[in-house]
Short mmCIF file of C-alpha atoms in Angstrom, two decimals:
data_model
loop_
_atom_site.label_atom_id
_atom_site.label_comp_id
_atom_site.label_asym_id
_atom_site.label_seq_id
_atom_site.Cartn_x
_atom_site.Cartn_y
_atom_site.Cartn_z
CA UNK A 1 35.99 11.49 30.53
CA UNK A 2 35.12 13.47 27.72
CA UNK A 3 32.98 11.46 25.13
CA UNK A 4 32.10 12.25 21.93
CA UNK A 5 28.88 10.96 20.01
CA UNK A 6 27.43 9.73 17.00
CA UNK A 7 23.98 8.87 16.14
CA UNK A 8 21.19 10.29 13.72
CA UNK A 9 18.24 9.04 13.82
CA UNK A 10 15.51 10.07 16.70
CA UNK A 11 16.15 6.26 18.46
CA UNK A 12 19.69 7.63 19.40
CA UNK A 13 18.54 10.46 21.81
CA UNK A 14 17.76 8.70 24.91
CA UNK A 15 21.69 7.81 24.89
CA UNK A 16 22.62 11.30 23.92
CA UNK A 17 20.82 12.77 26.66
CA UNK A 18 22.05 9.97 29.24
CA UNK A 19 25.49 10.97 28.30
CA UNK A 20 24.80 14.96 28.35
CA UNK A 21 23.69 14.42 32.11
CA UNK A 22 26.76 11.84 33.05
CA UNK A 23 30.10 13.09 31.23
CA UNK A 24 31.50 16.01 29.43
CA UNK A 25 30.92 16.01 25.69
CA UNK A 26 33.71 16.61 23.29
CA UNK A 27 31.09 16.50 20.44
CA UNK A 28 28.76 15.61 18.26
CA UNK A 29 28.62 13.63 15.23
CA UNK A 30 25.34 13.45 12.91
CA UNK A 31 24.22 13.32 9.24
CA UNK A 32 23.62 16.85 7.44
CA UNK A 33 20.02 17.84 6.81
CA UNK A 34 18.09 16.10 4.64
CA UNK A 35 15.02 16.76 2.54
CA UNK A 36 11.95 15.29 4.68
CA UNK A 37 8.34 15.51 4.73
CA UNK A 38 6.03 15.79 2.41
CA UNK A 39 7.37 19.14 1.66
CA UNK A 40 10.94 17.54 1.00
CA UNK A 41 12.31 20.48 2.64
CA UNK A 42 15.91 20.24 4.12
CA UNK A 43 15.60 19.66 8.17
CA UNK A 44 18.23 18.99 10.37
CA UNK A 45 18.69 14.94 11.81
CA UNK A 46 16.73 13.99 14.80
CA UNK A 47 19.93 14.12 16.79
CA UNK A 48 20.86 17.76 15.61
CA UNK A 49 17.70 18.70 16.66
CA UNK A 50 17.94 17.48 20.24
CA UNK A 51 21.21 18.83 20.66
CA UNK A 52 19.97 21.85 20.27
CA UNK A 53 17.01 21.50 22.53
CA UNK A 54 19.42 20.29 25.17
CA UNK A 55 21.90 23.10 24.75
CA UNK A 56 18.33 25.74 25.09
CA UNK A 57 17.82 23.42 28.63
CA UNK A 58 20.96 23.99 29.70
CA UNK A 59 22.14 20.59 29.94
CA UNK A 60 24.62 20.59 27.03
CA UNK A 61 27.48 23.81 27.06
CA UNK A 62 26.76 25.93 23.89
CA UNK A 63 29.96 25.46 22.85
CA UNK A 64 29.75 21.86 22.32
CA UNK A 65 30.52 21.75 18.48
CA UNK A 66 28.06 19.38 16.14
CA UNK A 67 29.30 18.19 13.13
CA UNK A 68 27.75 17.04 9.60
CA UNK A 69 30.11 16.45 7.15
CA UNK A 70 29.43 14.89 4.08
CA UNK A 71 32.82 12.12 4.15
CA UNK A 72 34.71 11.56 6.90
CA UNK A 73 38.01 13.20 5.64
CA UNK A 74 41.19 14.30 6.62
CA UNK A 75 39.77 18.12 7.84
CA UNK A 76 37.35 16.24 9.79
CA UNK A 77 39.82 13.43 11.70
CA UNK A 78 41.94 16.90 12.45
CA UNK A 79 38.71 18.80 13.61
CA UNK A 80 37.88 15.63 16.01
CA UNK A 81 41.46 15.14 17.50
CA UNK A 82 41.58 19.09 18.48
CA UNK A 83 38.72 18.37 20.91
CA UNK A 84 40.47 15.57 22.53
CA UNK A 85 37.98 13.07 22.76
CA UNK A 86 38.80 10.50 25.20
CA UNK A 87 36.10 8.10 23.31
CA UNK A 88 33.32 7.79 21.35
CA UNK A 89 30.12 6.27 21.32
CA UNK A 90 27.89 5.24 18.53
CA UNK A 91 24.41 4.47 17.89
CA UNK A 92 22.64 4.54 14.43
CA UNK A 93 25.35 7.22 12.95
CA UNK A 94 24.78 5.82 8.86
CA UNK A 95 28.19 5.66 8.30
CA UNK A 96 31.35 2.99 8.68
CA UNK A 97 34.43 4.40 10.32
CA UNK A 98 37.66 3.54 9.08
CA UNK A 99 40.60 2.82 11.07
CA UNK A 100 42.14 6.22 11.13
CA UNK A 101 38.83 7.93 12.61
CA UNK A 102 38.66 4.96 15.05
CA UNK A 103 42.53 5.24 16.46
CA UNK A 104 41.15 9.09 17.52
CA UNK A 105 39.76 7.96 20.78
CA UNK A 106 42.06 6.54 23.55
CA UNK A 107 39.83 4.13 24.85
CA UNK A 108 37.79 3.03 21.32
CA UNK A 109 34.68 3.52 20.39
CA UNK A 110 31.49 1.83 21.74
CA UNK A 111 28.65 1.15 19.34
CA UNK A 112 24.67 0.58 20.72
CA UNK A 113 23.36 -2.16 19.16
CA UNK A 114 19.69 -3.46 19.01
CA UNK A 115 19.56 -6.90 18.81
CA UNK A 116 21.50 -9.56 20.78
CA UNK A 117 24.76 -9.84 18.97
CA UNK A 118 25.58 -12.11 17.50
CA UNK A 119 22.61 -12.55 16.19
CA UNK A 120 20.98 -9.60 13.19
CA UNK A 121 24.74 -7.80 12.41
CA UNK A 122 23.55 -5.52 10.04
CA UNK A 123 21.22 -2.30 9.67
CA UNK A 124 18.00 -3.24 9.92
CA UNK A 125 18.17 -5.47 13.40
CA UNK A 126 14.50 -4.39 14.76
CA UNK A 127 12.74 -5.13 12.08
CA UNK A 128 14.63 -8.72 11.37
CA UNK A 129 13.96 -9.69 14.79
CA UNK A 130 10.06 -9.16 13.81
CA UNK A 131 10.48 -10.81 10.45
CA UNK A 132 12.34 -13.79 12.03
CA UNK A 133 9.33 -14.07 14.93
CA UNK A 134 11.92 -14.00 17.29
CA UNK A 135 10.10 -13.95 21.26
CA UNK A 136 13.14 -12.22 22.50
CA UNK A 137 15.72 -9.93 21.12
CA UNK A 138 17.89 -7.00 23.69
CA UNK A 139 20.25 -4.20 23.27
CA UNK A 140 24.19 -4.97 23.04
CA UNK A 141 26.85 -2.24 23.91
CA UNK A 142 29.98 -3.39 22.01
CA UNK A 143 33.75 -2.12 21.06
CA UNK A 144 33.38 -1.28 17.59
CA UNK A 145 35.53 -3.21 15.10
CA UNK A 146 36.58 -3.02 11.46
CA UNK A 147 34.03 -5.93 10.46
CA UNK A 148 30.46 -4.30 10.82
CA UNK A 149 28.98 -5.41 14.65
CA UNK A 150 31.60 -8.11 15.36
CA UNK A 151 33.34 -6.19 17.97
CA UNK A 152 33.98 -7.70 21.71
CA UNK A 153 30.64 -7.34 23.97
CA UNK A 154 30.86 -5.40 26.95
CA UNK A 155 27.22 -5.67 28.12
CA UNK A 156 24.07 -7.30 26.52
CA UNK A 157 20.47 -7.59 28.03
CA UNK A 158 17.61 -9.34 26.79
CA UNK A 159 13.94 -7.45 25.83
CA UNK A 160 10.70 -9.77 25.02
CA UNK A 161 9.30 -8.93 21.35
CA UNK A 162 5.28 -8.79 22.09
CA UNK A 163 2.72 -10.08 19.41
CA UNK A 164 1.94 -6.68 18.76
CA UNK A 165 5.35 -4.52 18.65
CA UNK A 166 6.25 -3.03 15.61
CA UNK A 167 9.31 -1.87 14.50
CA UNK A 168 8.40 1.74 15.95
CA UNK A 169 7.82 0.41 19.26
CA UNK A 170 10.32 -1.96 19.82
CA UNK A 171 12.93 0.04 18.62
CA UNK A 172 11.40 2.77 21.07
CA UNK A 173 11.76 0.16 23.58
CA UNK A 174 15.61 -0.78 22.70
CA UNK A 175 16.99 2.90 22.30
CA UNK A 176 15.35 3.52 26.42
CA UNK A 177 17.54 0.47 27.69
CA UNK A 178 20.23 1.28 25.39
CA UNK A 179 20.77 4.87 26.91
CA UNK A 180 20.77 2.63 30.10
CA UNK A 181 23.18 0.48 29.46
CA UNK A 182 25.71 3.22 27.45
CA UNK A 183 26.34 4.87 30.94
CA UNK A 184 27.17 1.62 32.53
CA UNK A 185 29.44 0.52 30.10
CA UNK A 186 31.22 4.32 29.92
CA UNK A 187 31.67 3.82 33.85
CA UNK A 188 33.22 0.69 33.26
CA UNK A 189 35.23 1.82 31.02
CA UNK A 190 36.30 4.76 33.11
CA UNK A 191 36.99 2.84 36.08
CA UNK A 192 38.90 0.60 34.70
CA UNK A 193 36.53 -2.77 35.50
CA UNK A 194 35.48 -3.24 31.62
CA UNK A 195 35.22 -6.90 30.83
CA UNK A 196 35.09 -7.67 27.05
CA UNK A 197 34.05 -11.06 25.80
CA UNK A 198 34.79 -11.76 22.12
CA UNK A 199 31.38 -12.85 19.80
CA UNK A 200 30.63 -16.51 18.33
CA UNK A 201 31.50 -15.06 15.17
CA UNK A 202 30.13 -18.96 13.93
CA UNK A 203 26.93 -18.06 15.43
CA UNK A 204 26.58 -14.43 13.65
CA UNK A 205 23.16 -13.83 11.75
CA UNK A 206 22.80 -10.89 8.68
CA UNK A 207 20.16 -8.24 8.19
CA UNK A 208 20.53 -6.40 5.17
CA UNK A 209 19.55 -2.43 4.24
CA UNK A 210 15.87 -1.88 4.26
CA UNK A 211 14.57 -0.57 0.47
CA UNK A 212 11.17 1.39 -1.25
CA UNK A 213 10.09 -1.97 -2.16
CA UNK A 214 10.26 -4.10 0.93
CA UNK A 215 7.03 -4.03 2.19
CA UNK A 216 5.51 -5.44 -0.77
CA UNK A 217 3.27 -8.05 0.48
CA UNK A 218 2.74 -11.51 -1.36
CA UNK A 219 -0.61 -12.91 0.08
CA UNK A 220 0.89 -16.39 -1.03
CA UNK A 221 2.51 -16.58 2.50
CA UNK A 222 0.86 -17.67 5.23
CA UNK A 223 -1.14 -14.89 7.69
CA UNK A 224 1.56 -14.75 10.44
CA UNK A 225 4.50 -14.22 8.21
CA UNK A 226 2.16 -11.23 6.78
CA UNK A 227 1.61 -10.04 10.23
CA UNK A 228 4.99 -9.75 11.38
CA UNK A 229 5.95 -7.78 7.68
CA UNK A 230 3.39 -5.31 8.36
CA UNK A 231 4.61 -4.92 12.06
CA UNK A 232 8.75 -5.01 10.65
CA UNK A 233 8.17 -2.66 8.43
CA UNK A 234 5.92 0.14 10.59
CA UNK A 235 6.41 3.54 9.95
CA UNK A 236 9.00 2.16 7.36
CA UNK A 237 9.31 1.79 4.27
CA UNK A 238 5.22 0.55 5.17
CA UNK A 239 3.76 -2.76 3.89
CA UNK A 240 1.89 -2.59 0.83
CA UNK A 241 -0.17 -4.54 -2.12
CA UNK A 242 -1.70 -3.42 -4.66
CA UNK A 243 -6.02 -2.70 -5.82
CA UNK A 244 -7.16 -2.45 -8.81
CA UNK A 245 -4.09 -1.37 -10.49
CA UNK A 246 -3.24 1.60 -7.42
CA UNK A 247 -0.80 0.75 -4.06
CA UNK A 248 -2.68 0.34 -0.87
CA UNK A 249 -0.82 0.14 2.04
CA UNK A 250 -1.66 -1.96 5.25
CA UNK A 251 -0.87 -0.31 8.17
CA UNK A 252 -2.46 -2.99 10.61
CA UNK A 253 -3.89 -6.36 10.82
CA UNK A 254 -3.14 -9.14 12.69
CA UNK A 255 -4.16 -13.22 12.27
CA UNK A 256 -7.87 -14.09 12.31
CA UNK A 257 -8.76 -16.35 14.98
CA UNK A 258 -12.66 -16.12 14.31
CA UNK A 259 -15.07 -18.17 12.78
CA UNK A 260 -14.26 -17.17 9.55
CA UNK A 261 -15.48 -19.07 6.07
CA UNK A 262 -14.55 -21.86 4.43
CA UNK A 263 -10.92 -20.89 3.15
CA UNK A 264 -9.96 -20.93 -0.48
CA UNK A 265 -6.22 -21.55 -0.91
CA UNK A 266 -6.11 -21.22 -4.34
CA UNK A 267 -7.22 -17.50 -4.29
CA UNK A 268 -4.98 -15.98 -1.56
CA UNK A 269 -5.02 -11.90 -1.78
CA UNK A 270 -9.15 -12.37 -1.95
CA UNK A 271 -10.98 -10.12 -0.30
CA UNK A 272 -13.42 -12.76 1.98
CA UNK A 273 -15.68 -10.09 3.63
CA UNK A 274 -15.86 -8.41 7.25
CA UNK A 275 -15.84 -9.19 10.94
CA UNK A 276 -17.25 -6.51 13.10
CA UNK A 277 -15.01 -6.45 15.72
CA UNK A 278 -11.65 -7.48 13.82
CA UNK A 279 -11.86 -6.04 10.21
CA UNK A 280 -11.76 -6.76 6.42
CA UNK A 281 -10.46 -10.30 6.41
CA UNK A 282 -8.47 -11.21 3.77
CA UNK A 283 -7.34 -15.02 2.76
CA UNK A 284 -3.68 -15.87 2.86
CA UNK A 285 -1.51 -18.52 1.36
CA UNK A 286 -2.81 -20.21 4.89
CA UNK A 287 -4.65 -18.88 7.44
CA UNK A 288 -6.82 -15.70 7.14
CA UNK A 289 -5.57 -11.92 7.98
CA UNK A 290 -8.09 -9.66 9.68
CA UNK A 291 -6.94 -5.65 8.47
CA UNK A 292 -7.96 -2.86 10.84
CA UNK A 293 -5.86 -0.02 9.06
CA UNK A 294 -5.61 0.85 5.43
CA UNK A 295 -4.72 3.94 3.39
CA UNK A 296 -4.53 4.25 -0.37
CA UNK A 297 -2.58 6.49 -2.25
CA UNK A 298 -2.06 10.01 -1.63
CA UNK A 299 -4.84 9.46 1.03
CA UNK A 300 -4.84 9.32 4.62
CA UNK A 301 -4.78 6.20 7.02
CA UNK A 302 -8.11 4.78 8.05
CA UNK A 303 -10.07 2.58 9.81
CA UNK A 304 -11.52 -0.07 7.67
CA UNK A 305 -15.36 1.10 8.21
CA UNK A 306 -14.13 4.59 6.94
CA UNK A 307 -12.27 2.74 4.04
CA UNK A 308 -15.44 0.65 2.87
CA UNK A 309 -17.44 3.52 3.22
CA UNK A 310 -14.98 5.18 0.73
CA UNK A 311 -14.11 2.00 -1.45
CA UNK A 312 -17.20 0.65 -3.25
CA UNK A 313 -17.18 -3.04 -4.57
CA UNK A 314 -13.90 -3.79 -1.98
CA UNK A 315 -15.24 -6.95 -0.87
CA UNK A 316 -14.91 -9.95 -3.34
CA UNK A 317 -11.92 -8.32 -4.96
CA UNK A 318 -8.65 -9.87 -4.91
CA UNK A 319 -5.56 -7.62 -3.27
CA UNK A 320 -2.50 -8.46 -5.51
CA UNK A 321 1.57 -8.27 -5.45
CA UNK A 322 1.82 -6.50 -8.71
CA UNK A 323 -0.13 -3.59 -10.16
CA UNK A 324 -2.44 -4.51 -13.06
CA UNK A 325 -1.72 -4.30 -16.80
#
């Protein structure tokens, strides 16, 4: 069966390289370089990149063609249907496919989806489930349809979202049991055994597109809804707040369960002190956040002794969701 693939980001290898080692690939579908790095020079997607390194390995033919066009036109559709393609399977491409690209492939397309469908239809599925405090969340392999992630499910399996998972992480976690499941659903489908079961569309649940901005932290909410932002939005876009008129991002913290204070509601965003084992703690809306990880602008991530050391008159000031005037 001859299979041809989409994905970009670095989360879609582990299926591309399950695939490369099971079936034949037709080809390759990923974004076209992109400016990246602090350098903003042009480099080629995560998935280019491996498709390369496989190719140099010996486990993908040389001559499997990888494509990055910027629309999905007419030239492309004819490029894809000259290879033949007997199906295609997606995971993290960027892009919607409209019904003419989708009626290439005899036997559909699959998308890789990480969250448990119906629940988080959207982009940004890892990070909800964080958000949302959700203990469990899983990887769904589903027929693709013309309404975004409401095609028929083929297989699902649960993962457990840990107190401590970031988006990084868990998503790390979802593409390895993703690449898993792919090849069991492309046997399926090869054999003839693939069972479909439509979604509880009722039931569906929406993430939207991640921005910039998202990160921005408002220390009126309580510690554990601050938590699980910092954790949704690691590497990115990073969670954020703002001292003494300059952005300071928090790259981790996590709930204070110490004997900390007397807390003062009415100043959350204050900067209460430090705890030597846990951090600069920092009073919330409710509850107090202990911060391990800092970095201010144009600087590099620290550990919060190294940040003091560099950050005179830090304690006692208040952190705050909009830059001063």
């Amino acid at each position: 069966m001859n299979v041809f693939f989409a994905g970009t980001p670095e989360c879609a290898i582990p299926a591309l390289q399950a695939i490369a080692k099971t079936y034949t690939l037709a080809g390759v579908l990923t974004a076209p370089p992109a400016r990246a790095g602090r350098g903003k020079k042009y480099a080629e997607s995560a998935v280019a990149q491996a498709v390369a390194e496989l190719k140099e390995r010996g486990v993908m033919p040389q001559e499997v063609p990888v494509f990055t066009p910027e629309k999905l036109n007419t030239d492309f559709r004819e490029a894809i249907a000259a290879l033949r393609p007997d199906i295609m399977v997606c995971f993290a491409y960027g892009k919607i496919f409209g019904p003419k690209t989708l009626a290439l492939f005899p036997h559909g397309a699959l998308n890789i989806h990480p969250s448990l469908l119906p629940r988080w239809r959207g982009p940004s599925p890892v990070p909800a489930a964080i958000l949302a405090g959700d203990s469990i969340t899983g990887v769904t392999v589903q027929y693709m349809a013309q309404e975004m992630d409401a095609g028929d499910i083929i297989i699902q399996k649960e993962l457990p979202v840990e107190s401590s998972d970031t988006t990084e992480t868990l998503l790390t976690r979802c593409a390895e049991l993703g690449a898993s499941l792919i090849v069991q659903a492309l046997k399926a489908v090869e054999t003839g055994s693939v069972t479909a079961t439509p979604q509880n569309h009722a039931a569906a649940t929406y993430c939207t597109l991640l921005e910039k901005d998202s990160g921005l932290l408002c220390w009126q909410d309580d510690a554990a809804a601050i938590d699980r932002k910092i954790r949704a939005y690691t590497p990115w876009p990073g969670a954020f707040t703002y001292w003494t008129g300059s952005k300071l991002s928090i790259v981790q913290a996590h709930p204070y369960t110490g004997n900390a204070a007397a807390e003062s509601p009415e100043t959350p965003g204050l900067v209460l002190g430090i705890d030597k084992r846990e951090g600069v703690l920092v009073q919330t809306g409710k509850g107090i956040l202990a911060v391990q990880i800092l970095q201010k602008e144009t600087k590099k991530a620290m550990q919060w002794k190294d940040f003091l050391n560099g950050a005179a008159g830090f304690i006692g000031t208040t952190l705050r969701s909009l830059p001063e005037t």
